C-alpha positions as a printed Julia matrix, in Angstrom:
84×3 Matrix{Float64}:
 141.13  102.27   72.38
 139.65   98.61   72.6
 136.45   97.98   71.43
 133.53   96.69   74.53
 132.68   93.0    73.52
 128.48   92.62   72.31
 126.59   89.8    72.7
 123.42   88.24   71.12
 120.41   86.98   73.18
 117.06   87.75   72.07
 114.19   89.26   73.71
 110.44   89.11   72.77
 108.76   92.76   72.3
 105.29   92.9    71.92
 104.6    93.89   67.83
 103.56   97.42   68.41
 106.6    98.8    70.68
 108.52   96.92   67.57
 106.57   98.69   65.24
 107.46  102.09   66.77
 111.01  101.64   67.42
 111.5   100.85   63.54
 110.0   103.73   62.98
 112.2   106.04   65.09
 114.84  104.34   64.95
 114.8   102.08   61.46
 115.39   98.84   61.51
 119.15   98.68   61.98
 119.36  101.17   64.87
 116.92   99.09   67.27
 120.12   97.65   69.06
 121.55  100.64   69.96
 118.54  102.72   71.19
 117.24   99.29   73.28
 120.87   98.98   74.72
 120.82  102.95   75.36
 117.34  102.17   77.42
 118.71   99.57   79.69
 121.61  102.03   80.33
 119.78  104.51   81.44
 117.18  102.61   83.35
 120.38  100.56   84.92
 121.82  103.98   86.04
 118.05  104.9    87.53
 117.83  101.52   89.39
 121.37  102.24   90.91
 120.81  106.31   91.52
 117.49  104.84   93.16
 119.38  102.41   96.27
 122.61  104.56   95.75
 119.63  106.99   97.65
 117.83  104.31   99.86
 121.7   103.77  101.65
 121.76  107.15  101.93
 118.54  107.55  103.4
 118.74  104.18  105.91
 121.92  105.79  106.84
 120.91  109.8   107.12
 117.52  109.44  107.5
 114.45  110.96  104.61
 115.45  113.6   103.06
 114.22  117.15  103.68
 111.06  118.45  101.18
 111.59  121.18  101.38
 115.0   120.95  101.07
 114.38  119.85   97.76
 112.2   121.64   96.3
 114.55  125.37   97.45
 117.34  123.38   95.42
 115.94  122.4    92.26
 114.16  126.47   92.85
 118.29  127.68   92.73
 118.79  125.2    89.58
 115.54  126.6    87.81
 116.72  130.37   88.26
 113.4   130.63   90.16
 114.13  134.4    92.4
 111.39  133.29   95.26
 112.68  130.25   96.94
 109.46  128.44   98.65
 108.79  129.62  101.71
 110.21  127.88  104.55
 112.68  126.07  102.32
 116.7   125.85  103.14
């Protein structure tokens, strides 16, 4: 397995943010934690772009259908009325 190249960058954070990060991760875990946060945000932005592209091509999402699918995922026995 090839190691992933790592480069260092410097970022500025508020002191309160740094304090909370250290409390959650310890001093040496901050980089891994911040990397995971950034990767998650990038995934969300990419997903938003995919949704925007799909809506541009097919029109907006039917919210009733979305809620019906959420009900199925939650295991709800009674889907919202009028939802497909």
